[in-house]
mmCIF file of C-alpha atoms in Angstrom:
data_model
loop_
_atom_site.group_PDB
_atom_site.id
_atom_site.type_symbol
_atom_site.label_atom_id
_atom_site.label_comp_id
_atom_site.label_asym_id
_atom_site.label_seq_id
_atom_site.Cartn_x
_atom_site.Cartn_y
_atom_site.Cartn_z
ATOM 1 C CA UNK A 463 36.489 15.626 28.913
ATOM 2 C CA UNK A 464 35.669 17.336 25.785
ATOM 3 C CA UNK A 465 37.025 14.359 23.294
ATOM 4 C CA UNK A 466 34.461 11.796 25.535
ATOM 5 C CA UNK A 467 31.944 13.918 24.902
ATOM 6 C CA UNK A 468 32.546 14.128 21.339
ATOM 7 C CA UNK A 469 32.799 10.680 21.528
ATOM 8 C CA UNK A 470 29.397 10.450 23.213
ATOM 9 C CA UNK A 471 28.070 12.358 20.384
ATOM 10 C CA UNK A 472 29.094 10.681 17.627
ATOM 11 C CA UNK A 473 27.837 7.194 19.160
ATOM 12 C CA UNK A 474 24.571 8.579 19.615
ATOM 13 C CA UNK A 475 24.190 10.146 16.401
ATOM 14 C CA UNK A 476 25.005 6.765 14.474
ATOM 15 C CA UNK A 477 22.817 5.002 16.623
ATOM 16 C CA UNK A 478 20.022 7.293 15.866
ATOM 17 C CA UNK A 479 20.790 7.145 12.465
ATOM 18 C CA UNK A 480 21.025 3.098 12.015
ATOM 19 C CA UNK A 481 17.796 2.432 14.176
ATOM 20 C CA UNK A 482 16.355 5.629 11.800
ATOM 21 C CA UNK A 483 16.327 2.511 8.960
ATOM 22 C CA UNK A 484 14.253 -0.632 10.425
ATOM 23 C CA UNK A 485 10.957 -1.680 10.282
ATOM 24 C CA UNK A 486 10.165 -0.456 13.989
ATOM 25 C CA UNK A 487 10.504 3.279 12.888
ATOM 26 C CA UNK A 488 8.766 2.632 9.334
ATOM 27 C CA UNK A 489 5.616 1.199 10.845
ATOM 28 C CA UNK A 490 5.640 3.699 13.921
ATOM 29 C CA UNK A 491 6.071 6.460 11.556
ATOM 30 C CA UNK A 492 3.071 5.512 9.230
ATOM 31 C CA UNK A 493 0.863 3.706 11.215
ATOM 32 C CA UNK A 494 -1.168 6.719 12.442
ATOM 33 C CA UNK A 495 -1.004 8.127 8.539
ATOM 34 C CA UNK A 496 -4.541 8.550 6.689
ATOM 35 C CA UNK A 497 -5.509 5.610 4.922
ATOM 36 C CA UNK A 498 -3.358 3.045 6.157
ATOM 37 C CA UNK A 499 -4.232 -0.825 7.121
ATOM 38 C CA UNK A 500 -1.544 -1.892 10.087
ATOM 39 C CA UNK A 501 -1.355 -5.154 11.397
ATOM 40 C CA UNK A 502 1.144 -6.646 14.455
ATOM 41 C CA UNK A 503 0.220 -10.189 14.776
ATOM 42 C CA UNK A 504 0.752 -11.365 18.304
ATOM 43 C CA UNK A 505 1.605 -14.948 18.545
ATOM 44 C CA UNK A 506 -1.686 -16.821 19.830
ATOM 45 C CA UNK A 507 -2.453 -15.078 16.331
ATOM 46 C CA UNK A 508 -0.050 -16.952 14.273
ATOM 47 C CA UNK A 509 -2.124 -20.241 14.690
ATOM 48 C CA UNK A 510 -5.135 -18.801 12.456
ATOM 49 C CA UNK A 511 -3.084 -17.249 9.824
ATOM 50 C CA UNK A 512 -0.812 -20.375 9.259
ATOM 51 C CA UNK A 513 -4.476 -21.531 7.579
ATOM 52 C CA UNK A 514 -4.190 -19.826 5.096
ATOM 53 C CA UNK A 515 -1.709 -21.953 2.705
ATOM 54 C CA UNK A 516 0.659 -24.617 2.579
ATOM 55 C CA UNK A 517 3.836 -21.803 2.072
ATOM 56 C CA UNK A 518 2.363 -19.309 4.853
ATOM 57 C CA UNK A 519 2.204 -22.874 7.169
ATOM 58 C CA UNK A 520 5.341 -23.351 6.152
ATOM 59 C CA UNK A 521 6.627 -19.728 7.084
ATOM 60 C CA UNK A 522 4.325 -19.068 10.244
ATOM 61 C CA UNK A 523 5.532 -21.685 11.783
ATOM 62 C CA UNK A 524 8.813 -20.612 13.714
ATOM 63 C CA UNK A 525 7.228 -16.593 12.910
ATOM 64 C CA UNK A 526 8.293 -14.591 16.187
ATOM 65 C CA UNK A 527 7.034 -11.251 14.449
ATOM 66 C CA UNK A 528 4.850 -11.001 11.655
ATOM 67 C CA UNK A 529 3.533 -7.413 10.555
ATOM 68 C CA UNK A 530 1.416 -6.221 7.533
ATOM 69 C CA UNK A 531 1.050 -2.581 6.545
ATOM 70 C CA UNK A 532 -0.889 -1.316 3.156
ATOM 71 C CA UNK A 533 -0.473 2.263 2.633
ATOM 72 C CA UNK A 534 -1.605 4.730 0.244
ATOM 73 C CA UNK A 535 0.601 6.119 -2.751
ATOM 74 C CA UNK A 536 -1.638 8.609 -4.406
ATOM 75 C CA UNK A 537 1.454 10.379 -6.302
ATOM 76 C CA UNK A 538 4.297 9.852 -8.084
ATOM 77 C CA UNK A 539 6.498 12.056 -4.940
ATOM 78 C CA UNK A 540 4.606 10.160 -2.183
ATOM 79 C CA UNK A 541 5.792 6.870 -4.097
ATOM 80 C CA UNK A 542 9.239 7.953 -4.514
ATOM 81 C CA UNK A 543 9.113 9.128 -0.918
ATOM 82 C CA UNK A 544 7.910 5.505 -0.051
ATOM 83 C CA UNK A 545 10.362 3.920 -2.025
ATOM 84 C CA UNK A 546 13.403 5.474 -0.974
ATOM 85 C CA UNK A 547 12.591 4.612 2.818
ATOM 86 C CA UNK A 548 11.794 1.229 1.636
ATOM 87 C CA UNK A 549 15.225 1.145 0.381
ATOM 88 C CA UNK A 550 17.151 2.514 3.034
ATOM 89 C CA UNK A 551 15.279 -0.611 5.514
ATOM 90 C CA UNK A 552 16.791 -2.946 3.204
ATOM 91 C CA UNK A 553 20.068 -0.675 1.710
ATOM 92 C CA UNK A 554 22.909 -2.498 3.565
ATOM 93 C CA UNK A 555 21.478 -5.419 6.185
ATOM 94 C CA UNK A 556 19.371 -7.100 3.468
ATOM 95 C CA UNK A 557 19.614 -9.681 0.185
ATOM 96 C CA UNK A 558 17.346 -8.612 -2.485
ATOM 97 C CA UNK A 559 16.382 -11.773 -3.617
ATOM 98 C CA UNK A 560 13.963 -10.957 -6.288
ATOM 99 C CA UNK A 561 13.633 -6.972 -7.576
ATOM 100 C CA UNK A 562 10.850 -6.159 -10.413
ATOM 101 C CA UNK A 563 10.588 -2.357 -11.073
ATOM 102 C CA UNK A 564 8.389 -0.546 -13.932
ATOM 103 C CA UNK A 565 8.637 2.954 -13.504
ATOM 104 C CA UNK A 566 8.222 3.803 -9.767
ATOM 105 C CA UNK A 567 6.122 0.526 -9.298
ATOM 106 C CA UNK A 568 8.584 -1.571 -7.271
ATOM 107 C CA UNK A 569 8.109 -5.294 -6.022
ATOM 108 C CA UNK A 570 10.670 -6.365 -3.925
ATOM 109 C CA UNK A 571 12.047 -9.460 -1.869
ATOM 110 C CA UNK A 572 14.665 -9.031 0.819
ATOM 111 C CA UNK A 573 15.690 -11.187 3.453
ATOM 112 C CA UNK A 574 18.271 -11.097 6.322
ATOM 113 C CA UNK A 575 20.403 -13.864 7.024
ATOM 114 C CA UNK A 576 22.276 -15.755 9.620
ATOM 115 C CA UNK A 577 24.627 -18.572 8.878
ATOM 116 C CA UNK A 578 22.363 -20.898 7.335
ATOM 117 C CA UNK A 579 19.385 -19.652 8.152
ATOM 118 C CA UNK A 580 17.510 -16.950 6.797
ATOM 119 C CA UNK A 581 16.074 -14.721 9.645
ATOM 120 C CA UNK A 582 13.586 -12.094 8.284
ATOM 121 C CA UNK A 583 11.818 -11.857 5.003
ATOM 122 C CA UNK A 584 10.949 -8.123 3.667
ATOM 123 C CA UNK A 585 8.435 -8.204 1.256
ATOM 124 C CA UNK A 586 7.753 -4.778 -0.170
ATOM 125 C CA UNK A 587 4.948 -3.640 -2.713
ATOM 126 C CA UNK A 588 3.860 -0.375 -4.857
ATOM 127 C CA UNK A 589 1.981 -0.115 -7.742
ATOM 128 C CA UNK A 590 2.198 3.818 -7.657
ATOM 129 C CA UNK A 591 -1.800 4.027 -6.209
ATOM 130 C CA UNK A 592 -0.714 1.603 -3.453
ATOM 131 C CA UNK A 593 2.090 0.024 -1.341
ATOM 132 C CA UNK A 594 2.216 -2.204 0.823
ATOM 133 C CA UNK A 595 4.884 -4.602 3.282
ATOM 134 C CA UNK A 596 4.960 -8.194 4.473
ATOM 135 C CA UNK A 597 7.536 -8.636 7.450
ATOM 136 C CA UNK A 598 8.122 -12.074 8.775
ATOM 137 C CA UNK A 599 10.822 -12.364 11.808
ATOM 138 C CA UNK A 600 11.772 -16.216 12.782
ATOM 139 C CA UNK A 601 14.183 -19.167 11.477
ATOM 140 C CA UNK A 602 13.210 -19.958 7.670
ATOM 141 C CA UNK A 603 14.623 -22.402 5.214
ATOM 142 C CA UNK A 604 16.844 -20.407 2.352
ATOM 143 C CA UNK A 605 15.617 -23.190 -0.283
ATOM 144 C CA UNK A 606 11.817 -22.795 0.241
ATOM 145 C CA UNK A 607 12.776 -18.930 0.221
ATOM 146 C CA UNK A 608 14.537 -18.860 -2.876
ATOM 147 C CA UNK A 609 11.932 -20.922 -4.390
ATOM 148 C CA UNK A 610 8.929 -18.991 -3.246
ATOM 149 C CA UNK A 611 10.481 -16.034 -4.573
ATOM 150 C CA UNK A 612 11.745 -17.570 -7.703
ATOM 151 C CA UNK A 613 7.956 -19.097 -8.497
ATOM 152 C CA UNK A 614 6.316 -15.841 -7.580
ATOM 153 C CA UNK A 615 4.642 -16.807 -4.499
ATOM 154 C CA UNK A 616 5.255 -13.358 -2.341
ATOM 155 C CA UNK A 617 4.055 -11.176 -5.426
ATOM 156 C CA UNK A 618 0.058 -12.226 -4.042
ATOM 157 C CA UNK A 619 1.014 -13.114 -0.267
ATOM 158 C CA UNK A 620 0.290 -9.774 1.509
ATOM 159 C CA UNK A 621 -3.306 -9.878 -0.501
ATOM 160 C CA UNK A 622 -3.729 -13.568 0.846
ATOM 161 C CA UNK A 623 -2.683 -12.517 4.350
ATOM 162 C CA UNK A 624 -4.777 -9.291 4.271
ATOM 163 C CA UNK A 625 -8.000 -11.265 3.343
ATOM 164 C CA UNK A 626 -6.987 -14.210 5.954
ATOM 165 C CA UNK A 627 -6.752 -11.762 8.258
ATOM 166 C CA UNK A 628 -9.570 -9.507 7.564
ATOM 167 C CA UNK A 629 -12.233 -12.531 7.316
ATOM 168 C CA UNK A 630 -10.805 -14.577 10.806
ATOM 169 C CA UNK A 631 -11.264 -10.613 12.700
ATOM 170 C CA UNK A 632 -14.888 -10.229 10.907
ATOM 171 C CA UNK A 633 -15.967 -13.728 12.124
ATOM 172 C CA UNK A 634 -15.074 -13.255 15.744
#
């Protein structure tokens, strides 16, 4: 009885500890923190925001789960703080793809794959004042992946979805 229940509480504390790194927690834990802009597109959503250029079209379309969060990184701890979470989302279940770091200003591109397909795109943000994610779930070719990350394309895509977003919820 005993070794079950040791067994019980080992399974629970890794599975607290693995779901402790995802996106989920990381936008639950800082969506309700002072000076943050969260977004959760819900699909009939998806439609306006595939507008806004030929590569978003191009990833929107088979989107399931698209979220945007901008956050403020007033110091050099907070931004550390922010970082290391950042890391620990993408530590083991993600490809970095494309990594640019000056200082504690990080700009980074992970994705998740399956077989041939790549499955979510991370794109992460901080310039030390603020930080910011892009988060695309879906089915995404690896080639136009590579090559928006290789051209620089995600560096300026959460500003581009930000504004989208921001002008289609002002006009309505």
């Amino acid at each position: 009885m005993l070794k079950k229940a040791r067994i019980l509480a080992a399974f629970i504390l890794i599975s607290s500890c693995g779901s402790y790194n995802s996106i989920d927690t990381f936008y639950n834990a800082h969506k309700n923190d002072d000076q943050v802009t969260a977004i959760r597109v819900p699909q009939f959503m998806l439609t306006l925001i595939s507008g806004i250029s030929p590569e978003m079209q191009s990833l929107v379309g088979t989107t399931k789960d698209l979220r945007y969060m901008q956050f403020s990184s007033p110091t050099p701890a907070k931004t550390d703080f922010l970082n290391k979470q950042m890391n620990g989302i993408t530590g083991n279940s993600f490809i970095e793809i494309y990594r640019k770091n000056n200082e504690l200003k990080r700009n980074v591109v992970s994705i998740r794959e399956k077989r041939n397909t790549v499955k979510e795109i991370l794109i992460y943000n901080n310039n030390g004042q603020t930080g910011s994610f892009l988060y695309f779930n879906g089915n995404f070719d690896p080639v136009k992946v590579r090559d928006m990350a290789k051209n620089n394309q995600f560096e300026n895509l959460g500003n581009e979805f930000i504004n989208q977003y921001t002008q289609d919820s002002n006009t309505n």
